Amino acid sequence: MVATVVAVVAVAGTAMAEGGWTGEEFPGRPDMASYVSTVSSGGGATWAFGTYSPPGSPVSTTAQGFRREDDGRWVEVPMPNIGQVASSAVTGPDDVWVVSQFSKFSRGATLHWDGRAWTEVPLVVPDAPRISPRDVAAVGPDVWAIGSAYRDGEDPLSRSFAARWVDGGWQGVALPPETDDQVFTSIGGAAADDLWMAGTTVGRPQQLVSMHWDGARWSHVPVPPLDTAESDYLTVHDVAAFRPDDVWLSATQTPYDTPEAGRPVLMHWDGAEWARQELPAPVGELGELVQAGGALWNLSPDALLRYDGTGWQQVDGPPEGALGNGAELPDGRLVGTGSGGDSYEPQPFAVVQSR
């Protein structure tokens, strides 16, 4: 494990509120580029995870984890270096999951915190020695991990996988054959028998794809086709399910030649079909979906959006910068994280929506 000096930074001060947001003390890393890539909350516990690296060396990443204390301070909890952290899930103080896309051996990993220590848990996909988990979710009594698995060499292979935590180990769950030509990056659910996965096709022009778990099997659910060019690429940011007739999918369509001109794609499932939703303009890239404070939020570098049950509005974010990740705290408020300061050595910050 790499040791690095950690400085506690009070971004806005826990006693100060500005523009409806209250800053919280969050550890920084002097002389490093430090980021948070996922925030999760559940069972009274809230955690954030990300990576840090020497400035200018984004491929040399080290995983980092932070726990939010009851007084709003964030403290670092040392963790194994599993590389690029992709996602996390929290059900309580002694049940925390983290997955990474890559490690120094070009293989993703899954970690579990039992309240005292971290344990790396093997996740094996048959005939594919290299895995890249993209998301992990805890829904009801179940924990799921999804991603892609690979085999190199003369007979290369790439396939999607889904695994469920059963009796102390990851158990693979069969996916339809056509998923080998699809990449799934997000999973969410309203109940153990009502889960959704979202991703994109591999072939071009790319299209959005979704699958539903009914408690027994995964099956494809058509998503309305998008007007995508051969060179466009689609990024699925999140799929969030709250009821059988209330599921959201956020994505961005980006032209290859003008990556700064990303166009938002927001879909809603009403229990019968997916339909594209209207958004205030201009919005730009979408991001993570978080339900908190009696509303649904979309957090992204380009815009902070809030859905009140009737429509989406663009709202002012914190003065520290754009929010990239967030979660609902035990008291119902939204906690969000982002990175600010020097673009060469950005540092993470955390803010809470003031009531």
C-alpha positions as MATLAB code, in Angstrom:
seq = 'MVATVVAVVAVAGTAMAEGGWTGEEFPGRPDMASYVSTVSSGGGATWAFGTYSPPGSPVSTTAQGFRREDDGRWVEVPMPNIGQVASSAVTGPDDVWVVSQFSKFSRGATLHWDGRAWTEVPLVVPDAPRISPRDVAAVGPDVWAIGSAYRDGEDPLSRSFAARWVDGGWQGVALPPETDDQVFTSIGGAAADDLWMAGTTVGRPQQLVSMHWDGARWSHVPVPPLDTAESDYLTVHDVAAFRPDDVWLSATQTPYDTPEAGRPVLMHWDGAEWARQELPAPVGELGELVQAGGALWNLSPDALLRYDGTGWQQVDGPPEGALGNGAELPDGRLVGTGSGGDSYEPQPFAVVQSR';
ca = [
       0.000    0.000    0.000;
       1.366    3.439   -0.959;
       1.594    5.952    1.864;
       0.791    9.571    1.019;
       0.400   12.652    3.166;
      -3.267   13.506    3.620;
      -4.380   16.986    4.604;
      -7.864   17.723    5.887;
      -9.409   20.502    3.845;
     -12.450   22.450    5.008;
     -13.771   23.433    1.628;
     -16.481   25.775    2.819;
     -16.485   25.000    6.512;
     -19.080   22.818    8.161;
     -20.606   25.874    9.803;
     -20.937   27.889    6.589;
     -23.754   27.638    4.092;
     -23.771   29.418    0.740;
     -26.370   29.228   -1.975;
     -28.228   26.401   -0.239;
     -25.118   24.245    0.223;
     -22.991   23.527    3.281;
     -19.369   22.494    2.835;
     -17.883   19.606    4.814;
     -14.323   18.814    5.845;
     -12.810   16.430    3.313;
      -9.248   15.042    3.193;
      -7.038   16.428    0.438;
      -3.721   15.209   -0.971;
      -1.101   17.920   -1.465;
       0.953   17.545   -4.654;
      -1.437   14.899   -5.988;
      -4.401   14.859   -8.345;
      -7.218   13.484   -6.193;
     -10.744   12.536   -7.255;
     -13.922   10.951   -5.909;
     -15.733    8.726   -8.411;
     -18.536    7.181   -6.334;
     -20.571    7.968   -3.212;
     -22.949    5.510   -1.534;
     -25.142    5.554    1.550;
     -27.254    2.970    3.329;
     -28.112    1.682    6.782;
     -26.870    4.872    8.416;
     -23.424    4.782    6.772;
     -22.038    6.953    3.953;
     -18.802    6.352    2.034;
     -16.943    7.913   -0.894;
     -14.298    6.288   -3.073;
     -11.976    7.395   -5.829;
      -8.361    7.544   -6.886;
      -5.312    9.763   -6.699;
      -2.232    9.994   -8.869;
       0.861   12.138   -9.402;
      -0.011   15.187  -11.533;
       0.270   14.364  -15.210;
       0.285   10.588  -14.593;
      -3.381    9.525  -14.757;
      -2.470    5.903  -15.517;
      -0.639    5.583  -12.192;
      -3.710    5.562   -9.969;
      -4.145    4.496   -6.356;
      -7.526    3.705   -4.823;
      -8.754    5.715   -1.839;
     -11.768    5.505    0.461;
     -13.452    7.927    2.868;
     -16.152    7.480    5.509;
     -18.500   10.242    6.618;
     -18.699   10.654   10.384;
     -21.850   11.637   12.264;
     -20.594   15.226   12.648;
     -20.180   15.657    8.885;
     -16.405   15.204    8.775;
     -14.937   12.807    6.235;
     -12.053   10.569    7.306;
      -9.857    8.380    5.153;
     -10.046    4.624    5.681;
      -6.983    2.867    4.205;
      -7.877    0.317    1.556;
      -6.043   -2.062   -0.814;
      -4.968   -0.490   -4.070;
      -7.420   -1.995   -6.541;
      -6.778    0.649   -9.178;
      -9.529    2.645  -10.880;
     -12.571    2.566   -8.586;
     -15.766    2.285  -10.631;
     -18.645    1.932   -8.175;
     -19.689    1.257   -4.587;
     -22.676    0.049   -2.579;
     -23.385    0.495    1.141;
     -26.035   -1.265    3.217;
     -24.639   -0.460    6.674;
     -21.502    0.258    8.722;
     -20.334   -3.342    8.362;
     -21.385   -4.000    4.757;
     -19.637   -1.927    2.089;
     -18.775   -2.997   -1.461;
     -16.340   -1.459   -3.946;
     -15.470   -2.556   -7.482;
     -12.663   -1.407   -9.768;
     -12.292   -1.518  -13.530;
      -8.551   -2.024  -13.640;
      -5.615   -2.744  -11.389;
      -1.904   -2.897  -11.937;
      -2.424   -6.357  -13.403;
      -5.066   -5.079  -15.862;
      -7.743   -6.906  -13.941;
     -10.634   -5.433  -12.026;
     -11.431   -6.373   -8.449;
     -14.215   -6.484   -5.854;
     -13.695   -5.491   -2.218;
     -15.851   -5.919    0.882;
     -15.679   -4.050    4.205;
     -17.069   -5.900    7.225;
     -16.739   -3.015    9.671;
     -13.155   -3.865   10.601;
     -11.160   -4.765    7.505;
     -11.207   -4.975    3.731;
     -11.273   -8.326    1.932;
     -10.728   -8.781   -1.782;
     -13.330  -11.230   -3.047;
     -12.634  -13.238   -6.227;
     -15.110  -12.849   -9.076;
     -14.550  -15.476  -11.765;
     -16.079  -15.481  -15.247;
     -15.545  -18.823  -17.062;
     -13.066  -18.701  -19.960;
     -12.343  -15.025  -19.303;
      -9.416  -14.492  -16.926;
      -9.620  -10.680  -17.036;
     -12.647   -8.855  -15.635;
     -13.627   -5.196  -15.572;
     -16.555   -4.622  -13.186;
     -18.447   -1.442  -14.049;
     -21.114   -1.222  -11.363;
     -22.224   -2.780   -8.082;
     -25.629   -2.405   -6.441;
     -27.324   -3.589   -3.266;
     -31.056   -4.124   -3.775;
     -33.067   -5.676   -0.977;
     -31.100   -8.658    0.362;
     -29.059   -9.031   -2.845;
     -25.787   -7.539   -4.067;
     -25.056   -7.536   -7.797;
     -21.943   -6.758   -9.836;
     -21.929   -6.277  -13.605;
     -19.278   -5.536  -16.200;
     -17.212   -7.027  -18.984;
     -14.870  -10.011  -19.066;
     -12.013  -10.623  -21.469;
      -9.655  -13.252  -22.782;
      -6.556  -12.248  -24.718;
      -4.341  -14.273  -27.042;
      -5.020  -16.161  -30.264;
      -8.658  -16.801  -29.342;
      -9.760  -13.475  -27.800;
     -13.095  -13.112  -26.097;
     -15.163  -10.232  -24.752;
     -18.491  -10.708  -22.999;
     -20.820   -9.057  -20.530;
     -21.342  -10.641  -17.129;
     -23.695  -10.332  -14.166;
     -22.942  -11.879  -10.779;
     -24.943  -12.078   -7.554;
     -23.541  -12.513   -4.042;
     -24.781  -15.876   -2.766;
     -23.616  -17.811    0.317;
     -20.338  -15.929    0.684;
     -19.270  -15.850   -2.960;
     -20.043  -14.382   -6.363;
     -22.325  -16.559   -8.468;
     -22.627  -15.895  -12.186;
     -26.129  -15.376  -13.587;
     -26.800  -16.300  -17.209;
     -27.353  -13.510  -19.721;
     -28.914  -13.847  -23.189;
     -26.328  -14.641  -25.925;
     -26.794  -11.277  -27.651;
     -25.276   -9.498  -24.647;
     -21.840  -10.554  -25.923;
     -22.256   -7.705  -28.432;
     -23.382   -5.253  -25.774;
     -21.651   -3.443  -22.916;
     -23.567   -2.853  -19.685;
     -22.299   -0.165  -17.333;
     -25.099    0.476  -14.835;
     -27.427   -1.587  -12.642;
     -30.170   -0.497  -10.269;
     -33.372   -1.846   -8.831;
     -36.512   -1.213   -6.832;
     -36.740   -4.745   -5.385;
     -34.961   -8.089   -5.494;
     -37.232   -9.158   -8.364;
     -37.237   -5.800  -10.158;
     -33.749   -4.875  -11.381;
     -32.524   -3.069  -14.482;
     -29.261   -2.993  -16.407;
     -28.428   -0.370  -19.021;
     -25.667   -0.108  -21.590;
     -24.907    0.248  -25.287;
     -24.390   -1.884  -28.351;
     -20.825   -2.570  -29.441;
     -21.546   -2.249  -33.158;
     -22.035    1.115  -34.808;
     -24.021    3.185  -34.945;
     -24.370    2.659  -31.214;
     -27.767    2.338  -29.531;
     -28.953    2.127  -25.938;
     -29.918   -1.275  -24.539;
     -31.661   -2.317  -21.328;
     -32.403   -5.558  -19.520;
     -34.825   -6.438  -16.719;
     -34.504   -9.037  -13.941;
     -37.809  -10.496  -12.729;
     -36.320  -12.636   -9.982;
     -35.646  -15.600  -12.271;
     -34.015  -14.377  -15.488;
     -32.661  -11.399  -17.390;
     -34.533  -10.335  -20.522;
     -34.076   -7.505  -23.003;
     -36.458   -4.539  -22.968;
     -36.340   -2.380  -26.123;
     -35.176    1.229  -25.850;
     -36.323    3.728  -28.510;
     -33.596    4.068  -31.166;
     -31.529    7.244  -31.278;
     -30.426    9.168  -34.338;
     -26.727    8.376  -33.957;
     -24.000    8.748  -36.564;
     -21.424    6.028  -37.173;
     -18.800    8.072  -35.356;
     -20.985    9.054  -32.379;
     -20.445    7.280  -29.114;
     -22.942    6.774  -26.315;
     -22.149    6.809  -22.604;
     -24.644    5.414  -20.100;
     -24.208    7.172  -16.772;
     -26.882    5.600  -14.607;
     -30.092    3.604  -14.390;
     -32.192    4.288  -11.299;
     -35.320    2.298  -10.424;
     -37.761    3.392   -7.729;
     -40.981    1.539   -8.585;
     -42.058   -0.891  -11.311;
     -43.432    2.113  -13.225;
     -40.701    4.623  -12.358;
     -37.251    3.909  -13.812;
     -34.808    6.468  -15.235;
     -31.859    6.070  -17.599;
     -29.330    8.877  -18.148;
     -26.865    8.907  -21.035;
     -24.896   11.250  -23.287;
     -24.518   11.150  -27.074;
     -21.168   12.586  -28.138;
     -19.946   13.340  -31.678;
     -16.450   11.967  -32.248;
     -15.166   15.161  -33.887;
     -16.607   17.523  -31.256;
     -16.515   15.756  -27.878;
     -17.366   19.004  -26.104;
     -20.764   19.006  -27.833;
     -22.324   16.120  -25.909;
     -26.109   15.878  -26.101;
     -28.192   14.638  -23.142;
     -30.343   11.524  -23.435;
     -32.815   10.916  -20.614;
     -35.255    7.989  -20.759;
     -38.124    7.064  -18.424;
     -39.862    3.695  -17.995;
     -43.527    4.007  -17.031;
     -44.198    0.308  -16.566;
     -44.960   -0.296  -20.233;
     -42.252    1.361  -22.347;
     -39.209    3.604  -22.397;
     -39.786    7.188  -23.569;
     -37.338   10.047  -24.055;
     -37.822   12.986  -21.688;
     -37.693   16.730  -22.242;
     -34.896   18.662  -20.532;
     -34.211   22.368  -20.082;
     -31.738   23.725  -22.628;
     -28.847   23.946  -22.694;
     -27.831   21.025  -20.488;
     -24.900   19.226  -22.099;
     -23.646   16.000  -20.578;
     -25.802   14.109  -18.077;
     -24.561   12.107  -15.108;
     -25.547   10.199  -11.982;
     -29.163   10.015  -10.785;
     -29.764   10.432   -7.034;
     -33.057   10.556   -5.143;
     -32.737   12.804   -2.091;
     -34.542   15.622   -0.350;
     -37.868   14.642   -1.866;
     -36.601   15.073   -5.422;
     -34.635   13.300   -8.129;
     -31.278   14.868   -9.036;
     -28.958   14.522  -11.990;
     -25.347   15.353  -11.133;
     -22.894   16.106  -13.918;
     -19.994   18.433  -14.773;
     -22.248   20.398  -17.135;
     -25.418   20.916  -15.121;
     -27.203   20.200  -11.865;
     -30.798   19.179  -12.578;
     -33.713   18.618  -10.204;
     -36.979   16.771  -10.901;
     -39.892   17.648   -8.634;
     -42.354   15.114  -10.029;
     -43.637   17.325  -12.832;
     -40.555   18.492  -14.717;
     -36.798   18.998  -14.708;
     -35.217   22.317  -13.752;
     -31.616   23.451  -13.833;
     -30.556   24.654  -10.375;
     -27.516   26.384   -8.940;
     -24.802   24.134   -7.587;
     -22.321   24.856   -4.805;
     -19.643   27.547   -5.240;
     -16.920   24.904   -4.891;
     -17.692   23.500   -8.341;
     -19.732   20.952  -10.250;
     -21.017   17.830   -8.513;
     -20.158   14.496  -10.069;
     -21.458   12.016   -7.496;
     -23.861   11.950   -4.610;
     -26.128   10.003   -2.279;
     -29.018   10.477    0.111;
     -27.904   10.874    3.716;
     -29.759    9.112    6.550;
     -31.587   12.393    7.282;
     -32.803   12.627    3.680;
     -30.500   15.407    2.480;
     -28.365   15.232   -0.645;
     -24.611   14.950   -0.181;
     -22.537   15.590   -3.283;
     -18.872   15.458   -4.183;
     -16.741   17.007   -6.876;
     -13.194   18.174   -7.568;
     -11.991   21.752   -7.456;
      -8.933   23.934   -7.258;
      -5.895   23.666   -9.509;
      -6.725   21.764  -12.703;
      -3.292   20.094  -12.496;
      -3.757   19.009   -8.875;
      -7.543   18.944   -8.274;
      -8.779   18.121   -4.792;
     -12.119   16.588   -3.783;
     -14.791   18.450   -1.876;
     -18.080   17.460   -0.268;
     -21.211   19.549    0.234;
     -24.662   18.929    1.671;
     -27.881   20.466    0.445;
     -29.080   22.856    3.139;
     -32.692   22.600    4.192;
];
